[in-house]
Amino acid sequence: QQQVKQSPQSLIVQKGGISIINCAYENTAFDYFPWYQQFPGKGPALLIAIRPDVSEKKEGRFTISFNKSAKQFSLHIMDSQPGDSATYFCAASDRSNYQLIWGAGTKLIIKP
Amino acid sequence: KAGVTQTPRYLIKTRGQQVTLSCSPISGHRSVSWYQQTPGQGLQFLFEYFSETQRNKGNFPGRFSGRQFSNSRSEMNVSTLELGDSALYLCASSFPPHNEQFFGPGTRLTVL
């Protein structure tokens, strides 16, 4: 019940296209859902995060869509650019335990 | 504010040896988490320390241990190294109750 399932494992998108990465969870106590971006040789960095009181959050070209009833959330990258090529991780946590539960990661490649 | 620093950045050891990795969190952050990342794998949670106490622990053997000092700096130790311990070890700090974790660049450990 503590798992966060992330898909796909890898994704290739043409420049200018939309990249979509999905995550699903079981624990209904989760109330914080971040996405992290990791470039080769670097540690992950927070990209965008959402709490379940909203269904969507947008920051520039990055949008989180959250479906509480389906227990799913997804990252959309609009107008994908080669510089977006990285590994993306979703995660979740609840207030009683600040430990983040991580998805397995998605390697995104944007083809020029 | 200075970011999370990890030392050393690279380390080569042989099987059977032990190793100690160091992490200095962002000033004011009292929580430090450690992760193991292997090629193509996600982030495997090792443990989390808060105010010098281990608050959460992942599913790793007892060869992996850690501690946190009064200044929030943390160390992790791996004894009796195995080839499979070769990985990138990431440290992340946070300031509860905020969930965002700030990662260091990692220590690349190679076991020969």
Short mmCIF file of N, CA, C and O in Angstrom, two decimals, chain A:
data_model
loop_
_atom_site.label_atom_id
_atom_site.label_comp_id
_atom_site.label_asym_id
_atom_site.label_seq_id
_atom_site.Cartn_x
_atom_site.Cartn_y
_atom_site.Cartn_z
N GLN A 1 0.82 -1.21 0.00
CA GLN A 1 0.00 0.00 0.00
C GLN A 1 0.86 1.26 0.00
O GLN A 1 0.41 2.35 -0.29
N GLN A 2 2.15 1.06 0.30
CA GLN A 2 3.04 2.20 0.32
C GLN A 2 3.65 2.50 -1.04
O GLN A 2 4.36 3.46 -1.18
N GLN A 3 3.35 1.70 -2.04
CA GLN A 3 4.01 1.87 -3.34
C GLN A 3 3.44 3.02 -4.15
O GLN A 3 2.27 3.40 -4.02
N VAL A 4 4.31 3.55 -5.00
CA VAL A 4 3.90 4.49 -6.04
C VAL A 4 4.38 3.89 -7.35
O VAL A 4 5.58 3.66 -7.53
N LYS A 5 3.44 3.62 -8.25
CA LYS A 5 3.77 2.95 -9.51
C LYS A 5 3.84 3.99 -10.62
O LYS A 5 2.87 4.72 -10.86
N GLN A 6 4.98 4.03 -11.30
CA GLN A 6 5.24 5.05 -12.32
C GLN A 6 5.37 4.39 -13.68
O GLN A 6 5.99 3.33 -13.82
N SER A 7 4.81 5.04 -14.70
CA SER A 7 4.93 4.54 -16.07
C SER A 7 4.91 5.71 -17.06
O SER A 7 4.35 6.76 -16.75
N PRO A 8 5.53 5.57 -18.22
CA PRO A 8 6.34 4.42 -18.65
C PRO A 8 7.74 4.47 -18.04
O PRO A 8 8.10 5.46 -17.41
N GLN A 9 8.49 3.45 -18.25
CA GLN A 9 9.87 3.39 -17.76
C GLN A 9 10.75 4.32 -18.60
O GLN A 9 11.69 4.91 -18.09
N SER A 10 10.45 4.41 -19.90
CA SER A 10 11.19 5.30 -20.78
C SER A 10 10.22 5.87 -21.81
O SER A 10 9.18 5.27 -22.11
N LEU A 11 10.61 7.03 -22.34
CA LEU A 11 9.70 7.75 -23.23
C LEU A 11 10.52 8.58 -24.20
O LEU A 11 11.44 9.29 -23.79
N ILE A 12 10.19 8.46 -25.47
CA ILE A 12 10.84 9.27 -26.50
C ILE A 12 9.77 10.15 -27.14
O ILE A 12 8.74 9.64 -27.61
N VAL A 13 10.01 11.45 -27.16
CA VAL A 13 9.04 12.41 -27.70
C VAL A 13 9.76 13.35 -28.66
O VAL A 13 10.91 13.74 -28.42
N GLN A 14 9.09 13.72 -29.71
CA GLN A 14 9.66 14.68 -30.65
C GLN A 14 9.62 16.08 -30.04
O GLN A 14 8.71 16.42 -29.27
N LYS A 15 10.60 16.87 -30.41
CA LYS A 15 10.64 18.27 -29.98
C LYS A 15 9.33 18.95 -30.33
O LYS A 15 8.82 18.80 -31.46
N GLY A 16 8.80 19.67 -29.35
CA GLY A 16 7.54 20.36 -29.57
C GLY A 16 6.31 19.55 -29.17
O GLY A 16 5.20 20.09 -29.08
N GLY A 17 6.51 18.27 -28.90
CA GLY A 17 5.40 17.41 -28.53
C GLY A 17 5.08 17.48 -27.05
O GLY A 17 5.70 18.25 -26.29
N ILE A 18 4.10 16.70 -26.65
CA ILE A 18 3.69 16.66 -25.24
C ILE A 18 4.21 15.36 -24.62
O ILE A 18 3.96 14.27 -25.15
N SER A 19 4.90 15.50 -23.51
CA SER A 19 5.38 14.33 -22.77
C SER A 19 4.44 14.09 -21.60
O SER A 19 4.10 15.04 -20.87
N ILE A 20 4.03 12.85 -21.41
CA ILE A 20 3.10 12.52 -20.33
C ILE A 20 3.65 11.34 -19.54
O ILE A 20 3.94 10.28 -20.13
N ILE A 21 3.78 11.52 -18.24
CA ILE A 21 4.26 10.47 -17.35
C ILE A 21 3.20 10.29 -16.26
O ILE A 21 2.68 11.27 -15.72
N ASN A 22 2.89 9.04 -15.96
CA ASN A 22 1.81 8.75 -15.04
C ASN A 22 2.29 8.05 -13.77
O ASN A 22 3.24 7.27 -13.80
N CYS A 23 1.58 8.32 -12.68
CA CYS A 23 1.85 7.65 -11.42
C CYS A 23 0.54 7.28 -10.74
O CYS A 23 -0.45 8.01 -10.86
N ALA A 24 0.56 6.14 -10.04
CA ALA A 24 -0.61 5.67 -9.31
C ALA A 24 -0.21 5.27 -7.91
O ALA A 24 0.92 4.80 -7.69
N TYR A 25 -1.10 5.47 -6.96
CA TYR A 25 -0.80 5.15 -5.57
C TYR A 25 -2.00 4.47 -4.94
O TYR A 25 -3.10 4.48 -5.48
N GLU A 26 -1.77 3.84 -3.78
CA GLU A 26 -2.84 3.15 -3.08
C GLU A 26 -3.21 3.81 -1.74
O GLU A 26 -4.35 3.78 -1.33
N ASN A 27 -2.20 4.40 -1.10
CA ASN A 27 -2.42 4.93 0.24
C ASN A 27 -3.22 6.24 0.18
O ASN A 27 -2.71 7.27 -0.25
N THR A 28 -4.45 6.20 0.65
CA THR A 28 -5.30 7.38 0.59
C THR A 28 -4.87 8.46 1.59
O THR A 28 -5.40 9.57 1.56
N ALA A 29 -3.93 8.14 2.45
CA ALA A 29 -3.43 9.15 3.39
C ALA A 29 -2.39 10.06 2.76
O ALA A 29 -2.04 11.10 3.33
N PHE A 30 -1.90 9.71 1.58
CA PHE A 30 -0.93 10.57 0.90
C PHE A 30 -1.55 11.93 0.62
O PHE A 30 -2.68 12.03 0.13
N ASP A 31 -0.81 12.99 0.93
CA ASP A 31 -1.36 14.33 0.70
C ASP A 31 -0.35 15.29 0.08
O ASP A 31 -0.56 16.51 0.09
N TYR A 32 0.72 14.75 -0.44
CA TYR A 32 1.74 15.60 -1.08
C TYR A 32 2.34 14.80 -2.20
O TYR A 32 2.81 13.67 -1.99
N PHE A 33 2.31 15.37 -3.43
CA PHE A 33 2.71 14.62 -4.62
C PHE A 33 3.67 15.50 -5.44
O PHE A 33 3.25 16.33 -6.24
N PRO A 34 4.98 15.28 -5.27
CA PRO A 34 5.94 16.06 -6.04
C PRO A 34 6.47 15.28 -7.25
O PRO A 34 6.40 14.05 -7.31
N TRP A 35 6.99 16.04 -8.18
CA TRP A 35 7.74 15.47 -9.29
C TRP A 35 9.15 16.05 -9.22
O TRP A 35 9.33 17.26 -9.04
N TYR A 36 10.12 15.16 -9.39
CA TYR A 36 11.51 15.57 -9.38
C TYR A 36 12.13 15.29 -10.74
O TYR A 36 11.75 14.34 -11.44
N GLN A 37 13.10 16.11 -11.10
CA GLN A 37 13.81 15.99 -12.37
C GLN A 37 15.28 15.75 -12.06
O GLN A 37 15.86 16.44 -11.22
N GLN A 38 15.85 14.77 -12.74
CA GLN A 38 17.26 14.47 -12.50
C GLN A 38 18.02 14.41 -13.82
O GLN A 38 17.69 13.63 -14.71
N PHE A 39 19.07 15.23 -13.90
CA PHE A 39 19.97 15.19 -15.05
C PHE A 39 21.16 14.30 -14.71
O PHE A 39 21.51 14.14 -13.53
N PRO A 40 21.79 13.72 -15.73
CA PRO A 40 22.93 12.83 -15.48
C PRO A 40 24.01 13.52 -14.66
O PRO A 40 24.37 14.67 -14.90
N GLY A 41 24.49 12.81 -13.64
CA GLY A 41 25.55 13.35 -12.79
C GLY A 41 25.09 14.32 -11.72
O GLY A 41 25.91 14.87 -10.99
N LYS A 42 23.79 14.51 -11.62
CA LYS A 42 23.25 15.44 -10.64
C LYS A 42 22.26 14.73 -9.74
O LYS A 42 21.72 13.68 -10.08
N GLY A 43 22.00 15.33 -8.57
CA GLY A 43 20.93 14.83 -7.73
C GLY A 43 19.58 15.31 -8.26
O GLY A 43 19.51 16.30 -8.99
N PRO A 44 18.50 14.63 -7.90
CA PRO A 44 17.16 15.09 -8.33
C PRO A 44 16.86 16.48 -7.76
O PRO A 44 17.34 16.84 -6.68
N ALA A 45 16.02 17.21 -8.47
CA ALA A 45 15.60 18.53 -8.02
C ALA A 45 14.09 18.64 -8.18
O ALA A 45 13.53 18.16 -9.18
N LEU A 46 13.45 19.27 -7.20
CA LEU A 46 12.00 19.42 -7.27
C LEU A 46 11.61 20.24 -8.49
O LEU A 46 12.13 21.32 -8.73
N LEU A 47 10.65 19.71 -9.24
CA LEU A 47 10.16 20.37 -10.45
C LEU A 47 8.83 21.07 -10.16
O LEU A 47 8.66 22.25 -10.41
N ILE A 48 7.90 20.33 -9.61
CA ILE A 48 6.57 20.84 -9.33
C ILE A 48 5.89 19.87 -8.37
O ILE A 48 6.20 18.68 -8.37
N ALA A 49 5.00 20.38 -7.53
CA ALA A 49 4.32 19.53 -6.55
C ALA A 49 2.87 19.96 -6.42
O ALA A 49 2.52 21.11 -6.70
N ILE A 50 2.03 19.01 -5.96
CA ILE A 50 0.61 19.30 -5.82
C ILE A 50 0.08 18.67 -4.54
O ILE A 50 0.62 17.65 -4.07
N ARG A 51 -0.93 19.28 -3.96
CA ARG A 51 -1.65 18.70 -2.84
C ARG A 51 -3.04 18.35 -3.34
O ARG A 51 -3.54 18.94 -4.29
N PRO A 52 -3.75 17.40 -2.70
CA PRO A 52 -4.99 16.87 -3.26
C PRO A 52 -6.19 17.81 -3.22
O PRO A 52 -7.27 17.43 -3.66
N ASP A 53 -6.01 19.04 -2.73
CA ASP A 53 -7.15 19.95 -2.71
C ASP A 53 -7.36 20.63 -4.08
O ASP A 53 -8.34 21.34 -4.27
N VAL A 54 -6.42 20.40 -5.01
CA VAL A 54 -6.59 20.94 -6.37
C VAL A 54 -6.41 19.80 -7.37
O VAL A 54 -5.75 18.81 -7.08
N SER A 55 -7.00 19.94 -8.55
CA SER A 55 -6.93 18.88 -9.55
C SER A 55 -5.84 19.14 -10.58
O SER A 55 -5.48 18.25 -11.35
N GLU A 56 -5.32 20.35 -10.59
CA GLU A 56 -4.30 20.66 -11.59
C GLU A 56 -3.43 21.81 -11.08
O GLU A 56 -3.91 22.74 -10.43
N LYS A 57 -2.15 21.73 -11.40
CA LYS A 57 -1.23 22.81 -11.08
C LYS A 57 -0.29 23.00 -12.25
O LYS A 57 0.27 22.01 -12.76
N LYS A 58 -0.12 24.24 -12.66
CA LYS A 58 0.68 24.52 -13.84
C LYS A 58 1.80 25.47 -13.48
O LYS A 58 1.59 26.47 -12.81
N GLU A 59 2.99 25.15 -13.96
CA GLU A 59 4.13 26.05 -13.80
C GLU A 59 4.89 26.05 -15.12
O GLU A 59 5.62 25.11 -15.45
N GLY A 60 4.66 27.11 -15.89
CA GLY A 60 5.29 27.20 -17.21
C GLY A 60 4.80 26.09 -18.12
O GLY A 60 3.59 25.89 -18.29
N ARG A 61 5.72 25.31 -18.65
CA ARG A 61 5.33 24.23 -19.56
C ARG A 61 4.99 22.94 -18.81
O ARG A 61 4.62 21.95 -19.44
N PHE A 62 5.13 22.94 -17.51
CA PHE A 62 4.92 21.75 -16.71
C PHE A 62 3.58 21.81 -15.96
O PHE A 62 3.28 22.81 -15.31
N THR A 63 2.81 20.73 -16.07
CA THR A 63 1.50 20.67 -15.42
C THR A 63 1.36 19.33 -14.70
O THR A 63 1.70 18.29 -15.27
N ILE A 64 0.88 19.38 -13.47
CA ILE A 64 0.48 18.15 -12.77
C ILE A 64 -1.04 18.07 -12.85
O ILE A 64 -1.74 19.03 -12.49
N SER A 65 -1.53 16.91 -13.27
CA SER A 65 -2.97 16.63 -13.21
C SER A 65 -3.19 15.59 -12.12
O SER A 65 -2.45 14.59 -12.06
N PHE A 66 -4.16 15.84 -11.26
CA PHE A 66 -4.38 14.96 -10.10
C PHE A 66 -5.81 14.45 -10.10
O PHE A 66 -6.76 15.24 -10.21
N ASN A 67 -5.97 13.13 -10.01
CA ASN A 67 -7.29 12.52 -9.97
C ASN A 67 -7.41 11.75 -8.66
O ASN A 67 -6.92 10.63 -8.54
N LYS A 68 -8.05 12.38 -7.68
CA LYS A 68 -8.11 11.80 -6.34
C LYS A 68 -8.90 10.50 -6.32
O LYS A 68 -8.50 9.53 -5.66
N SER A 69 -10.00 10.44 -7.04
CA SER A 69 -10.85 9.24 -7.01
C SER A 69 -10.14 8.05 -7.64
O SER A 69 -10.28 6.91 -7.20
N ALA A 70 -9.36 8.31 -8.68
CA ALA A 70 -8.62 7.24 -9.35
C ALA A 70 -7.27 6.97 -8.68
O ALA A 70 -6.57 6.01 -9.04
N LYS A 71 -6.89 7.83 -7.74
CA LYS A 71 -5.58 7.73 -7.07
C LYS A 71 -4.46 7.71 -8.10
O LYS A 71 -3.58 6.83 -8.09
N GLN A 72 -4.52 8.70 -8.98
CA GLN A 72 -3.51 8.83 -10.02
C GLN A 72 -3.11 10.30 -10.17
O GLN A 72 -3.93 11.19 -9.94
N PHE A 73 -1.88 10.50 -10.57
CA PHE A 73 -1.45 11.84 -10.90
C PHE A 73 -0.43 11.74 -12.04
O PHE A 73 0.23 10.70 -12.20
N SER A 74 -0.36 12.78 -12.83
CA SER A 74 0.49 12.72 -14.00
C SER A 74 1.20 14.05 -14.23
O SER A 74 0.73 15.10 -13.78
N LEU A 75 2.30 13.95 -14.92
CA LEU A 75 3.09 15.13 -15.31
C LEU A 75 2.97 15.30 -16.82
O LEU A 75 3.18 14.34 -17.56
N HIS A 76 2.60 16.49 -17.22
CA HIS A 76 2.54 16.83 -18.64
C HIS A 76 3.59 17.90 -18.91
O HIS A 76 3.64 18.92 -18.20
N ILE A 77 4.40 17.66 -19.93
CA ILE A 77 5.38 18.66 -20.37
C ILE A 77 4.96 19.10 -21.76
O ILE A 77 5.00 18.31 -22.72
N MET A 78 4.51 20.34 -21.84
CA MET A 78 4.07 20.88 -23.12
C MET A 78 5.28 21.40 -23.91
O MET A 78 6.28 21.80 -23.31
N ASP A 79 5.14 21.40 -25.24
CA ASP A 79 6.22 21.92 -26.10
C ASP A 79 7.58 21.39 -25.63
O ASP A 79 8.51 22.15 -25.34
N SER A 80 7.70 20.07 -25.53
CA SER A 80 8.91 19.43 -24.99
C SER A 80 10.14 19.86 -25.77
O SER A 80 10.12 19.95 -27.02
N GLN A 81 11.22 20.13 -25.04
CA GLN A 81 12.47 20.60 -25.62
C GLN A 81 13.60 19.62 -25.31
O GLN A 81 13.55 18.91 -24.31
N PRO A 82 14.63 19.58 -26.14
CA PRO A 82 15.76 18.67 -25.87
C PRO A 82 16.34 18.85 -24.47
O PRO A 82 16.79 17.89 -23.86
N GLY A 83 16.30 20.07 -23.96
CA GLY A 83 16.79 20.32 -22.60
C GLY A 83 15.94 19.69 -21.51
O GLY A 83 16.36 19.65 -20.35
N ASP A 84 14.77 19.17 -21.87
CA ASP A 84 13.90 18.47 -20.91
C ASP A 84 14.32 17.02 -20.75
O ASP A 84 13.79 16.30 -19.90
N SER A 85 15.23 16.57 -21.61
CA SER A 85 15.69 15.18 -21.54
C SER A 85 16.34 14.94 -20.19
O SER A 85 17.34 15.58 -19.83
N ALA A 86 15.77 14.05 -19.43
CA ALA A 86 16.20 13.80 -18.05
C ALA A 86 15.41 12.60 -17.53
O ALA A 86 14.56 12.04 -18.24
N THR A 87 15.69 12.22 -16.30
CA THR A 87 14.87 11.20 -15.64
C THR A 87 13.92 11.90 -14.69
O THR A 87 14.34 12.79 -13.93
N TYR A 88 12.68 11.51 -14.73
CA TYR A 88 11.65 12.14 -13.90
C TYR A 88 11.12 11.12 -12.88
O TYR A 88 10.84 9.98 -13.22
N PHE A 89 11.01 11.58 -11.65
CA PHE A 89 10.51 10.74 -10.58
C PHE A 89 9.27 11.37 -9.97
O PHE A 89 9.26 12.57 -9.67
N CYS A 90 8.22 10.57 -9.78
CA CYS A 90 7.11 11.02 -8.97
C CYS A 90 7.32 10.48 -7.55
O CYS A 90 8.10 9.55 -7.33
N ALA A 91 6.63 11.09 -6.61
CA ALA A 91 6.75 10.65 -5.22
C ALA A 91 5.47 11.04 -4.47
O ALA A 91 4.64 11.80 -5.00
N ALA A 92 5.33 10.52 -3.27
CA ALA A 92 4.16 10.84 -2.45
C ALA A 92 4.52 10.70 -0.98
O ALA A 92 5.42 9.93 -0.63
N SER A 93 3.83 11.47 -0.15
CA SER A 93 4.04 11.34 1.30
C SER A 93 2.76 11.78 2.02
O SER A 93 1.88 12.40 1.43
N ASP A 94 2.69 11.45 3.31
CA ASP A 94 1.55 11.90 4.10
C ASP A 94 2.05 12.65 5.34
O ASP A 94 3.23 12.57 5.68
N ARG A 95 1.15 13.35 5.99
CA ARG A 95 1.54 14.23 7.11
C ARG A 95 2.10 13.48 8.32
O ARG A 95 2.85 14.03 9.10
N SER A 96 1.68 12.20 8.46
CA SER A 96 2.13 11.48 9.65
C SER A 96 3.56 10.98 9.51
O SER A 96 4.22 10.66 10.49
N ASN A 97 4.05 10.96 8.28
CA ASN A 97 5.38 10.41 8.02
C ASN A 97 5.97 11.17 6.85
O ASN A 97 5.51 11.05 5.74
N TYR A 98 6.98 11.96 7.10
CA TYR A 98 7.51 12.84 6.06
C TYR A 98 8.34 12.09 5.02
O TYR A 98 8.80 12.68 4.07
N GLN A 99 8.47 10.79 5.17
CA GLN A 99 9.24 10.03 4.19
C GLN A 99 8.54 10.04 2.84
O GLN A 99 7.34 9.77 2.74
N LEU A 100 9.30 10.37 1.80
CA LEU A 100 8.76 10.33 0.45
C LEU A 100 8.82 8.90 -0.08
O LEU A 100 9.84 8.23 0.06
N ILE A 101 7.73 8.46 -0.68
CA ILE A 101 7.68 7.16 -1.37
C ILE A 101 7.85 7.46 -2.85
O ILE A 101 7.06 8.22 -3.42
N TRP A 102 8.86 6.84 -3.47
CA TRP A 102 9.25 7.22 -4.83
C TRP A 102 8.76 6.24 -5.88
O TRP A 102 8.72 5.02 -5.66
N GLY A 103 8.40 6.78 -7.05
CA GLY A 103 8.20 5.95 -8.22
C GLY A 103 9.55 5.51 -8.76
O GLY A 103 10.60 6.00 -8.34
N ALA A 104 9.51 4.60 -9.72
CA ALA A 104 10.74 3.99 -10.25
C ALA A 104 11.49 4.88 -11.23
O ALA A 104 12.63 4.60 -11.57
N GLY A 105 10.85 5.94 -11.69
CA GLY A 105 11.52 6.86 -12.60
C GLY A 105 11.17 6.61 -14.07
O GLY A 105 10.87 5.49 -14.47
N THR A 106 11.20 7.68 -14.84
CA THR A 106 10.97 7.62 -16.30
C THR A 106 12.10 8.37 -16.98
O THR A 106 12.32 9.55 -16.69
N LYS A 107 12.78 7.67 -17.87
CA LYS A 107 13.84 8.33 -18.64
C LYS A 107 13.19 8.94 -19.88
O LYS A 107 12.69 8.23 -20.75
N LEU A 108 13.23 10.25 -19.95
CA LEU A 108 12.61 10.98 -21.06
C LEU A 108 13.68 11.47 -22.02
O LEU A 108 14.64 12.12 -21.61
N ILE A 109 13.50 11.17 -23.29
CA ILE A 109 14.39 11.67 -24.34
C ILE A 109 13.56 12.48 -25.31
O ILE A 109 12.55 11.99 -25.84
N ILE A 110 13.98 13.72 -25.53
CA ILE A 110 13.31 14.59 -26.49
C ILE A 110 14.17 14.65 -27.75
O ILE A 110 15.31 15.11 -27.70
N LYS A 111 13.62 14.17 -28.86
CA LYS A 111 14.38 14.14 -30.11
C LYS A 111 14.25 15.47 -30.84
O LYS A 111 13.14 15.98 -31.00
N PRO A 112 15.39 16.04 -31.27
CA PRO A 112 15.34 17.33 -31.95
C PRO A 112 14.64 17.27 -33.30
O PRO A 112 14.50 16.20 -33.87
#
